[in-house]
Tab-separated table of C-alpha atoms in Angstrom:
chain	number	residue	atom	x	y	z
K	1	MET	CA	-19.673	-14.512	55.808
K	2	LYS	CA	-21.407	-11.309	54.712
K	3	GLU	CA	-18.027	-9.693	54.063
K	4	ARG	CA	-17.025	-12.600	51.780
K	5	VAL	CA	-20.295	-12.333	49.881
K	6	ALA	CA	-19.816	-8.580	49.487
K	7	LEU	CA	-16.240	-9.060	48.315
K	8	SER	CA	-17.273	-11.720	45.799
K	9	LEU	CA	-20.032	-9.499	44.488
K	10	THR	CA	-17.599	-6.589	44.114
K	11	LEU	CA	-15.115	-8.726	42.176
K	12	TRP	CA	-17.866	-10.040	39.930
K	13	LEU	CA	-19.066	-6.525	39.153
K	14	PHE	CA	-15.499	-5.401	38.422
K	15	CYS	CA	-14.909	-8.291	36.031
K	16	ALA	CA	-18.200	-7.614	34.291
K	17	VAL	CA	-17.645	-3.879	33.932
K	18	ALA	CA	-13.910	-3.925	33.059
K	19	PRO	CA	-14.321	-5.499	29.589
K	20	ALA	CA	-17.107	-3.070	28.784
K	21	ARG	CA	-14.858	-0.153	29.696
K	22	ALA	CA	-12.016	-1.663	27.659
K	23	ARG	CA	-14.311	-1.806	24.626
K	24	GLU	CA	-15.678	1.692	25.151
K	25	ALA	CA	-15.889	3.578	21.870
K	26	THR	CA	-13.460	6.464	21.515
K	27	ALA	CA	-13.847	9.434	19.218
K	28	LEU	CA	-12.162	9.116	15.837
K	29	THR	CA	-11.674	12.010	13.445
K	30	LEU	CA	-10.799	11.691	9.778
K	31	THR	CA	-7.293	13.025	10.390
K	32	GLN	CA	-6.752	10.485	13.168
K	33	ALA	CA	-8.016	7.672	10.943
K	34	ILE	CA	-5.598	8.683	8.172
K	35	THR	CA	-2.712	8.820	10.658
K	36	ILE	CA	-3.512	5.311	11.911
K	37	ALA	CA	-3.792	4.002	8.358
K	38	LEU	CA	-0.418	5.470	7.358
K	39	GLU	CA	1.138	3.640	10.309
K	40	GLN	CA	-0.745	0.328	10.246
K	41	SER	CA	-1.994	-0.315	6.714
K	42	PRO	CA	-0.725	-3.701	5.422
K	43	LEU	CA	-0.548	-2.254	1.902
K	44	LEU	CA	1.826	0.463	3.061
K	45	ARG	CA	3.928	-2.017	5.013
K	46	ALA	CA	4.304	-4.107	1.863
K	47	ALA	CA	5.249	-1.015	-0.177
K	48	ARG	CA	7.841	0.020	2.427
K	49	TYR	CA	9.407	-3.434	2.308
K	50	GLU	CA	9.611	-3.065	-1.470
K	51	VAL	CA	11.541	0.181	-1.003
K	52	GLU	CA	13.860	-1.571	1.457
K	53	ALA	CA	14.494	-4.303	-1.104
K	54	ALA	CA	15.262	-1.678	-3.767
K	55	GLN	CA	17.688	0.057	-1.409
K	56	ALA	CA	19.420	-3.284	-0.860
K	57	GLY	CA	19.644	-3.571	-4.650
K	58	VAL	CA	21.495	-0.234	-4.742
K	59	GLU	CA	23.985	-1.551	-2.186
K	60	GLN	CA	24.478	-4.687	-4.280
K	61	ALA	CA	25.120	-2.592	-7.405
K	62	ARG	CA	27.648	-0.421	-5.536
K	63	ALA	CA	29.686	-3.566	-4.912
K	64	GLY	CA	30.606	-3.548	-8.624
K	65	PHE	CA	33.092	-0.731	-7.946
K	66	LEU	CA	34.747	-2.399	-4.958
K	67	PRO	CA	37.326	-5.191	-4.722
K	68	ARG	CA	36.445	-8.789	-3.917
K	69	LEU	CA	38.288	-10.466	-1.060
K	70	ASN	CA	38.006	-14.199	-0.407
K	71	LEU	CA	39.479	-16.401	2.308
K	72	GLN	CA	39.526	-20.145	1.642
K	73	GLU	CA	40.621	-23.034	3.854
K	74	SER	CA	40.789	-26.529	2.345
K	75	PHE	CA	42.022	-29.996	3.322
K	76	THR	CA	43.007	-32.712	0.852
K	77	ARG	CA	44.303	-36.270	1.476
K	78	ALA	CA	45.328	-38.457	-1.461
K	79	ASP	CA	48.029	-40.826	-2.782
K	80	ASN	CA	48.009	-39.373	-6.300
K	81	PRO	CA	51.634	-38.940	-7.484
K	82	VAL	CA	51.056	-35.528	-9.054
K	83	PHE	CA	49.210	-34.329	-5.937
K	84	ALA	CA	51.970	-35.596	-3.680
K	85	PHE	CA	54.714	-34.029	-5.810
K	86	SER	CA	53.068	-30.593	-5.978
K	87	SER	CA	51.922	-30.618	-2.332
K	88	LYS	CA	55.435	-31.335	-1.044
K	89	LEU	CA	56.756	-28.507	-3.211
K	90	ASN	CA	54.071	-26.112	-1.908
K	91	GLN	CA	54.718	-27.192	1.688
K	92	GLY	CA	58.491	-26.692	1.300
K	93	ARG	CA	59.177	-30.315	2.237
K	94	PHE	CA	60.538	-31.604	-1.081
K	95	THR	CA	63.947	-33.361	-0.729
K	96	GLN	CA	66.461	-35.081	-2.995
K	97	SER	CA	65.126	-38.496	-2.027
K	98	ASP	CA	61.724	-37.588	-3.430
K	99	PHE	CA	63.227	-37.859	-6.925
K	100	GLU	CA	63.539	-41.630	-6.566
K	101	VAL	CA	61.445	-43.382	-9.184
K	102	ARG	CA	59.792	-45.636	-6.601
K	103	ARG	CA	58.718	-42.704	-4.465
K	104	LEU	CA	57.588	-40.727	-7.486
K	105	ASN	CA	55.359	-43.577	-8.658
K	106	ASP	CA	54.136	-44.580	-5.192
K	107	PRO	CA	54.421	-41.614	-2.844
K	108	GLY	CA	51.886	-43.014	-0.366
K	109	GLU	CA	49.070	-41.089	1.302
K	110	MET	CA	49.672	-37.539	2.373
K	111	ASN	CA	47.757	-34.491	3.635
K	112	ASN	CA	47.663	-30.874	2.497
K	113	PHE	CA	46.076	-28.035	4.432
K	114	ARG	CA	45.767	-24.960	2.218
K	115	THR	CA	44.891	-21.432	3.414
K	116	SER	CA	44.293	-19.014	0.554
K	117	PHE	CA	43.546	-15.274	0.534
K	118	SER	CA	42.541	-13.859	-2.890
K	119	PHE	CA	41.946	-10.318	-4.121
K	120	GLU	CA	40.313	-9.041	-7.318
K	121	GLN	CA	39.728	-5.417	-8.328
K	122	PRO	CA	37.781	-4.546	-11.509
K	123	LEU	CA	39.776	-2.107	-13.646
K	124	TYR	CA	37.585	-1.899	-16.746
K	125	THR	CA	34.037	-3.246	-17.044
K	126	ALA	CA	32.828	-1.448	-20.202
K	127	GLY	CA	30.628	0.695	-17.972
K	128	LYS	CA	28.813	-2.244	-16.344
K	129	ALA	CA	29.437	-1.083	-12.779
K	130	ALA	CA	28.260	2.477	-13.417
K	131	LEU	CA	25.256	1.340	-15.473
K	132	GLY	CA	24.219	-1.217	-12.893
K	133	PHE	CA	24.502	1.307	-10.071
K	134	THR	CA	22.477	3.945	-11.940
K	135	ARG	CA	19.834	1.390	-12.877
K	136	ALA	CA	19.522	0.305	-9.232
K	137	GLN	CA	19.132	3.929	-8.122
K	138	LEU	CA	16.402	4.516	-10.695
K	139	SER	CA	14.629	1.344	-9.610
K	140	ARG	CA	14.756	2.514	-6.009
K	141	GLU	CA	13.285	5.897	-6.962
K	142	ALA	CA	10.555	4.091	-8.886
K	143	THR	CA	9.607	2.033	-5.818
K	144	ILE	CA	9.537	5.230	-3.738
K	145	ARG	CA	7.043	6.705	-6.217
K	146	GLY	CA	5.050	3.504	-5.897
K	147	LEU	CA	5.021	3.931	-2.122
K	148	GLU	CA	3.838	7.527	-2.511
K	149	ARG	CA	0.994	6.424	-4.784
K	150	THR	CA	0.007	3.666	-2.365
K	151	GLN	CA	-0.103	6.256	0.423
K	152	GLN	CA	-2.389	8.431	-1.693
K	153	GLU	CA	-4.687	5.503	-2.441
K	154	VAL	CA	-4.841	4.527	1.234
K	155	ILE	CA	-5.678	8.117	2.208
K	156	PHE	CA	-8.460	8.138	-0.380
K	157	GLN	CA	-9.859	4.825	0.814
K	158	VAL	CA	-9.842	6.041	4.429
K	159	ALA	CA	-11.582	9.292	3.488
K	160	LYS	CA	-14.181	7.485	1.381
K	161	ALA	CA	-14.890	4.958	4.141
K	162	TYR	CA	-15.084	7.717	6.734
K	163	TYR	CA	-17.517	9.693	4.588
K	164	GLY	CA	-19.478	6.444	4.314
K	165	VAL	CA	-19.879	6.451	8.095
K	166	LEU	CA	-21.020	10.074	8.018
K	167	LEU	CA	-23.506	9.243	5.249
K	168	ALA	CA	-24.879	6.237	7.126
K	169	GLN	CA	-25.249	8.278	10.307
K	170	ALA	CA	-26.936	11.108	8.394
K	171	ASP	CA	-29.323	8.607	6.787
K	172	LEU	CA	-30.062	7.196	10.232
K	173	ALA	CA	-30.808	10.688	11.551
K	174	VAL	CA	-33.161	11.303	8.607
K	175	VAL	CA	-34.967	8.022	9.241
K	176	GLN	CA	-35.240	8.746	12.956
K	177	ALA	CA	-36.705	12.189	12.249
K	178	ALA	CA	-39.152	10.623	9.807
K	179	LEU	CA	-39.999	8.009	12.434
K	180	GLN	CA	-40.831	10.735	14.935
K	181	ALA	CA	-43.017	12.457	12.354
K	182	ALA	CA	-44.711	9.148	11.543
K	183	GLU	CA	-45.419	8.522	15.229
K	184	ALA	CA	-46.911	12.001	15.503
K	185	ASN	CA	-49.072	11.339	12.422
K	186	ARG	CA	-50.187	7.993	13.858
K	187	ASN	CA	-51.134	9.640	17.175
K	188	LEU	CA	-52.929	12.446	15.339
K	189	ALA	CA	-54.890	9.967	13.223
K	190	ARG	CA	-55.756	7.898	16.295
K	191	ASP	CA	-57.030	10.968	18.171
K	192	ARG	CA	-59.148	12.067	15.220
K	193	PHE	CA	-60.487	8.540	14.763
K	194	GLU	CA	-61.490	8.337	18.422
K	195	THR	CA	-63.413	11.595	18.050
K	196	GLY	CA	-65.072	10.289	14.897
K	197	LEU	CA	-63.488	12.791	12.538
K	198	VAL	CA	-61.740	10.210	10.330
K	199	VAL	CA	-62.172	6.569	9.445
K	200	GLU	CA	-60.026	3.733	10.779
K	201	SER	CA	-58.127	3.434	7.491
K	202	ASP	CA	-56.258	6.639	8.357
K	203	VAL	CA	-54.928	4.991	11.511
K	204	LEU	CA	-54.002	1.833	9.615
K	205	SER	CA	-52.173	3.816	6.905
K	206	ALA	CA	-50.198	5.665	9.574
K	207	GLU	CA	-49.353	2.357	11.284
K	208	VAL	CA	-48.107	0.901	7.982
K	209	ARG	CA	-45.876	3.931	7.380
K	210	LEU	CA	-44.550	3.676	10.952
K	211	ALA	CA	-43.721	-0.020	10.509
K	212	SER	CA	-41.960	0.674	7.212
K	213	LEU	CA	-39.794	3.361	8.787
K	214	THR	CA	-39.012	1.090	11.733
K	215	GLU	CA	-37.668	-1.541	9.330
K	216	GLN	CA	-35.704	1.151	7.518
K	217	GLN	CA	-34.225	2.269	10.829
K	218	ILE	CA	-32.987	-1.255	11.561
K	219	SER	CA	-31.417	-1.504	8.108
K	220	THR	CA	-29.773	1.914	8.419
K	221	ARG	CA	-28.289	1.016	11.812
K	222	ASN	CA	-26.720	-2.034	10.195
K	223	GLN	CA	-25.320	0.227	7.493
K	224	VAL	CA	-23.659	2.343	10.182
K	225	THR	CA	-22.085	-0.785	11.670
K	226	LEU	CA	-20.838	-1.963	8.282
K	227	ALA	CA	-19.493	1.481	7.424
K	228	LYS	CA	-17.485	1.566	10.660
K	229	ALA	CA	-16.159	-1.927	9.947
K	230	ALA	CA	-15.027	-0.667	6.530
K	231	VAL	CA	-13.088	2.151	8.217
K	232	ASN	CA	-11.414	-0.329	10.569
K	233	ASP	CA	-10.537	-2.541	7.619
K	234	VAL	CA	-8.834	0.193	5.616
K	235	ILE	CA	-6.860	1.611	8.573
K	236	GLY	CA	-5.637	-1.831	9.617
K	237	ARG	CA	-7.599	-2.409	12.833
K	238	PRO	CA	-9.909	-5.289	13.840
K	239	LEU	CA	-13.302	-4.924	12.168
K	240	GLU	CA	-15.150	-4.918	15.487
K	241	GLU	CA	-12.962	-2.182	17.053
K	242	PRO	CA	-15.474	0.369	18.433
K	243	PHE	CA	-15.182	4.077	17.731
K	244	ALA	CA	-17.460	7.092	17.660
K	245	VAL	CA	-17.654	9.654	14.854
K	246	GLU	CA	-18.587	13.082	16.116
K	247	ASP	CA	-18.243	14.851	12.755
K	248	HIS	CA	-21.225	15.638	10.562
K	249	LEU	CA	-21.605	15.350	6.835
K	250	SER	CA	-20.894	18.798	5.440
K	251	ARG	CA	-19.534	20.218	2.237
K	252	LEU	CA	-15.732	20.396	1.973
K	253	PRO	CA	-14.065	23.552	0.652
K	254	GLY	CA	-13.697	23.208	-3.115
K	255	ARG	CA	-10.938	24.266	-5.499
K	256	ASP	CA	-11.234	26.888	-8.237
K	257	SER	CA	-8.829	25.261	-10.723
K	258	GLN	CA	-9.999	24.759	-14.280
K	259	LEU	CA	-9.882	21.379	-15.995
K	260	GLU	CA	-6.979	22.377	-18.257
K	261	GLU	CA	-4.885	23.413	-15.247
K	262	LEU	CA	-5.621	20.154	-13.477
K	263	GLU	CA	-4.657	18.088	-16.525
K	264	THR	CA	-1.320	19.885	-16.769
K	265	LEU	CA	-0.707	19.449	-13.050
K	266	THR	CA	-1.542	15.750	-13.178
K	267	LEU	CA	1.439	14.745	-15.340
K	268	GLN	CA	3.707	16.580	-12.909
K	269	LYS	CA	2.223	15.184	-9.685
K	270	ARG	CA	1.046	11.621	-10.303
K	271	PRO	CA	3.596	9.336	-8.548
K	272	ASP	CA	2.574	6.261	-10.550
K	273	TYR	CA	3.127	8.129	-13.832
K	274	GLN	CA	6.516	9.274	-12.570
K	275	LYS	CA	7.249	5.696	-11.542
K	276	LEU	CA	6.821	4.472	-15.114
K	277	GLY	CA	9.118	7.246	-16.299
K	278	LEU	CA	11.814	6.100	-13.869
K	279	GLU	CA	11.292	2.480	-14.901
K	280	GLU	CA	11.738	3.569	-18.525
K	281	GLN	CA	15.073	5.215	-17.674
K	282	ALA	CA	16.165	2.118	-15.744
K	283	LEU	CA	15.381	-0.099	-18.737
K	284	GLU	CA	17.417	2.152	-21.002
K	285	ARG	CA	20.359	1.378	-18.711
K	286	SER	CA	19.473	-2.290	-18.937
K	287	ILE	CA	19.902	-2.148	-22.722
K	288	ALA	CA	23.298	-0.486	-22.360
K	289	LEU	CA	24.220	-3.027	-19.680
K	290	ALA	CA	23.341	-5.911	-21.985
K	291	GLN	CA	25.320	-4.335	-24.834
K	292	ALA	CA	28.361	-4.037	-22.539
K	293	ASP	CA	28.668	-7.842	-22.601
K	294	PHE	CA	30.117	-7.492	-26.115
K	295	PHE	CA	33.202	-5.739	-24.701
K	296	PRO	CA	36.122	-7.138	-22.690
K	297	THR	CA	36.665	-6.657	-18.980
K	298	VAL	CA	39.953	-6.185	-17.165
K	299	SER	CA	40.700	-6.825	-13.505
K	300	ALA	CA	43.714	-6.969	-11.220
K	301	THR	CA	44.165	-10.135	-9.166
K	302	ALA	CA	46.394	-11.200	-6.291
K	303	ASN	CA	46.660	-14.337	-4.195
K	304	TYR	CA	48.488	-15.325	-1.039
K	305	GLU	CA	48.436	-18.890	0.247
K	306	VAL	CA	50.027	-21.179	2.842
K	307	ASN	CA	50.289	-24.981	2.443
K	308	ARG	CA	50.888	-27.296	5.461
K	309	PHE	CA	51.106	-31.069	5.961
K	310	ASN	CA	48.976	-30.742	9.116
K	311	PHE	CA	46.784	-27.934	10.415
K	312	ALA	CA	49.019	-26.917	13.319
K	313	ALA	CA	52.329	-27.138	11.449
K	314	ASN	CA	54.255	-24.267	9.969
K	315	GLY	CA	53.841	-24.277	6.231
K	316	GLN	CA	55.315	-22.505	3.241
K	317	ALA	CA	53.763	-19.282	1.914
K	318	SER	CA	53.515	-18.196	-1.705
K	319	TRP	CA	51.882	-15.374	-3.648
K	320	PHE	CA	51.180	-14.035	-7.095
K	321	VAL	CA	49.777	-10.851	-8.656
K	322	GLY	CA	48.509	-10.271	-12.148
K	323	VAL	CA	46.077	-8.635	-14.536
K	324	VAL	CA	43.321	-10.639	-16.207
K	325	ALA	CA	41.438	-9.654	-19.364
K	326	ARG	CA	38.256	-11.545	-20.280
K	327	TRP	CA	36.429	-11.264	-23.574
K	328	ASN	CA	33.528	-13.484	-24.379
K	329	LEU	CA	33.812	-14.108	-28.123
K	330	PHE	CA	30.798	-16.388	-28.552
K	331	ASN	CA	28.219	-17.781	-26.128
K	332	GLY	CA	25.498	-19.065	-28.398
K	333	LEU	CA	24.085	-15.567	-29.198
K	334	ALA	CA	22.825	-15.222	-25.620
K	335	ASP	CA	24.174	-11.651	-25.465
K	336	ARG	CA	22.141	-10.591	-28.494
K	337	ALA	CA	19.068	-12.188	-26.950
K	338	LYS	CA	19.628	-10.212	-23.719
K	339	VAL	CA	19.742	-6.966	-25.666
K	340	ALA	CA	16.550	-7.875	-27.555
K	341	GLU	CA	14.848	-8.774	-24.267
K	342	ALA	CA	15.821	-5.456	-22.666
K	343	ARG	CA	14.563	-3.517	-25.688
K	344	ALA	CA	11.237	-5.364	-25.575
K	345	HIS	CA	10.822	-4.533	-21.869
K	346	LEU	CA	11.564	-0.875	-22.622
K	347	ALA	CA	9.029	-0.778	-25.471
K	348	ARG	CA	6.435	-2.352	-23.161
K	349	VAL	CA	6.931	0.287	-20.434
K	350	GLN	CA	6.831	3.078	-23.035
K	351	ALA	CA	3.502	1.760	-24.308
K	352	LEU	CA	2.139	1.486	-20.763
K	353	ARG	CA	3.256	5.023	-19.980
K	354	ALA	CA	1.517	6.375	-23.061
K	355	ARG	CA	-1.624	4.478	-22.086
K	356	MET	CA	-1.442	5.764	-18.519
K	357	ALA	CA	-1.149	9.354	-19.703
K	358	SER	CA	-4.474	8.973	-21.496
K	359	ALA	CA	-6.091	7.020	-18.654
K	360	ILE	CA	-5.212	9.534	-15.948
K	361	MET	CA	-6.513	12.387	-18.104
K	362	LEU	CA	-9.797	10.496	-18.302
K	363	GLU	CA	-9.766	10.001	-14.516
K	364	VAL	CA	-9.302	13.732	-13.977
K	365	GLN	CA	-12.092	14.633	-16.387
K	366	GLU	CA	-14.473	12.114	-14.831
K	367	ALA	CA	-13.758	13.260	-11.270
K	368	PHE	CA	-14.020	16.922	-12.303
K	369	LEU	CA	-17.411	16.453	-13.977
K	370	GLN	CA	-18.721	14.378	-11.078
K	371	LEU	CA	-17.645	17.136	-8.702
K	372	LYS	CA	-19.471	19.792	-10.714
K	373	SER	CA	-22.561	17.586	-10.914
K	374	ALA	CA	-22.591	16.953	-7.167
K	375	GLU	CA	-22.093	20.668	-6.522
K	376	GLU	CA	-25.215	21.508	-8.561
K	377	ARG	CA	-27.167	18.708	-6.903
K	378	ILE	CA	-26.407	20.146	-3.459
K	379	GLY	CA	-28.076	23.427	-4.376
K	380	VAL	CA	-31.086	21.648	-5.843
K	381	ALA	CA	-31.346	19.333	-2.820
K	382	HIS	CA	-31.195	22.261	-0.373
K	383	ARG	CA	-34.101	23.964	-2.104
K	384	ALA	CA	-36.030	20.681	-2.284
K	385	VAL	CA	-35.652	20.144	1.481
K	386	MET	CA	-36.929	23.647	2.231
K	387	GLN	CA	-39.881	23.209	-0.103
K	388	ALA	CA	-40.693	19.721	1.209
K	389	ALA	CA	-40.537	20.935	4.825
K	390	GLU	CA	-42.897	23.806	4.093
K	391	SER	CA	-45.233	21.490	2.168
K	392	PHE	CA	-45.263	19.007	5.047
K	393	ARG	CA	-46.113	21.815	7.501
K	394	ILE	CA	-48.999	23.001	5.339
K	395	VAL	CA	-50.401	19.513	4.747
K	396	THR	CA	-50.152	18.712	8.471
K	397	ASP	CA	-52.144	21.858	9.317
K	398	ARG	CA	-54.724	21.025	6.658
K	399	TYR	CA	-55.070	17.444	7.958
K	400	GLN	CA	-55.588	18.703	11.481
K	401	ALA	CA	-58.288	20.976	10.108
K	402	GLY	CA	-59.901	18.098	8.210
K	403	LEU	CA	-59.146	19.643	4.806
K	404	THR	CA	-57.001	16.831	3.380
K	405	THR	CA	-56.531	13.081	3.655
K	406	MET	CA	-54.046	10.840	5.438
K	407	VAL	CA	-52.718	9.762	2.035
K	408	ASP	CA	-51.662	13.335	1.286
K	409	LEU	CA	-50.090	13.686	4.727
K	410	LEU	CA	-48.088	10.469	4.381
K	411	ALA	CA	-47.004	11.406	0.852
K	412	SER	CA	-45.822	14.796	2.092
K	413	GLU	CA	-43.859	13.234	4.940
K	414	ALA	CA	-42.298	10.700	2.564
K	415	ALA	CA	-41.347	13.490	0.157
K	416	LEU	CA	-39.592	15.369	2.982
K	417	THR	CA	-37.719	12.220	3.997
K	418	GLN	CA	-36.671	11.617	0.397
K	419	ALA	CA	-35.501	15.217	-0.019
K	420	LYS	CA	-33.357	14.995	3.115
K	421	GLY	CA	-31.894	11.707	1.904
K	422	ASN	CA	-31.090	13.248	-1.481
K	423	LEU	CA	-29.283	16.112	0.244
K	424	THR	CA	-27.107	13.803	2.355
K	425	ARG	CA	-26.287	11.697	-0.719
K	426	ALA	CA	-25.369	14.842	-2.697
K	427	LEU	CA	-23.055	16.007	0.111
K	428	TYR	CA	-21.436	12.568	0.252
K	429	ASP	CA	-20.999	12.443	-3.529
K	430	TYR	CA	-19.490	15.942	-3.521
K	431	ASN	CA	-16.923	15.106	-0.826
K	432	VAL	CA	-15.999	11.794	-2.441
K	433	SER	CA	-15.761	13.425	-5.889
K	434	LEU	CA	-13.514	16.179	-4.536
K	435	THR	CA	-11.307	13.574	-2.877
K	436	SER	CA	-11.315	11.500	-6.077
K	437	LEU	CA	-10.200	14.564	-8.026
K	438	GLU	CA	-7.301	15.103	-5.612
K	439	LEU	CA	-6.382	11.426	-6.030
K	440	ALA	CA	-6.620	11.615	-9.830
K	441	VAL	CA	-4.418	14.712	-9.961
K	442	GLY	CA	-1.962	13.204	-7.472
K	443	THR	CA	-2.160	15.987	-4.879
K	444	ILE	CA	-4.088	14.186	-2.161
K	445	SER	CA	-2.328	14.062	1.218
K	446	LYS	CA	-3.040	14.041	4.934
K	447	ASP	CA	-3.137	17.833	4.811
K	448	SER	CA	-6.033	17.759	2.330
K	449	PHE	CA	-8.512	17.264	5.174
């Protein structure tokens, strides 16, 4: 009995501990997060499928150069005199008696099984095959550039979300340090009150500051949780998937390029700008393709067929070869409308490309100026933290000596907490601005981190 109880208890403990171990948080670096996102991001999966569809479009366009082969099997049963006359001829069963007027007018019901194999090879298409193939290739290249830009945007979103976790954890560390200082101030005020050196209001003020920081700690912990959920969301994992971030918020190595250099580089590197350029070239082919409808086409054709009176019988074979020229002389001006439509689409993309050139220049300038601003703020914030720490040390010593008030001590501690928070925010803004600049220029990649 005791052994059964012990075994049951062991199994219960195993079942209780196993899920906890399965949900144990593992370390996650920024590089690892980017790698997971590039593999699992739904946005990237959708972009890859778009590239696959464009590749299939290239294969469809290539078919314009190749022959068309068709195999057809048909069955017909009728008592139509013309059908009967021609079917018997095709089957090789026509006899002298079939010329009788009675049999010509009333041949009776009959069957015809027809097996047909046809061949058609384009000889001249006014350039349609070549234009269609080139247009499909350009469209595929455009979708590849779209995939590249989506990858860059996903990398940026991962980096920004990851820096958000580092910021939230840094804020939490600042609040926890302030909480420790507030507890020390509360204990100091309580000791001095018990010895009659200060009034009770000093203790109450310290308690209020401690309660405020405790609430702030709870809020900051929630921010850490939300920031981690944001990382899981952008890399394509369940929001509640646990992970630990062991990195610390620190300044990334900057770049020495000037704004003019970055603007020149942007037009060469931005995949979405290149995509519009490829779409513009594809639409130029679309205009030429629409204009080709005004010209004739020529193709070679051949056909081989066998007609039988029943499916299993031996029939009679026949064949023909020929050359067919087609020229659409008038179709209600639809061809002219197709050309006008293609030209309008081209003009639209040209306008969008001109607009994008201006917009991405503005993005680069904005990211560049934000980076410079954050860089200056880091230096200011560093000095402010050092000054606030020294001020807090001096005010603490003066309060212990009875030379200042609790209000001054709490104000000094709050100023130190604010200075530390400003420094972490400046570091976060600098890293995000640097990453935004890489995204704006079009040079951001997994190797950027």
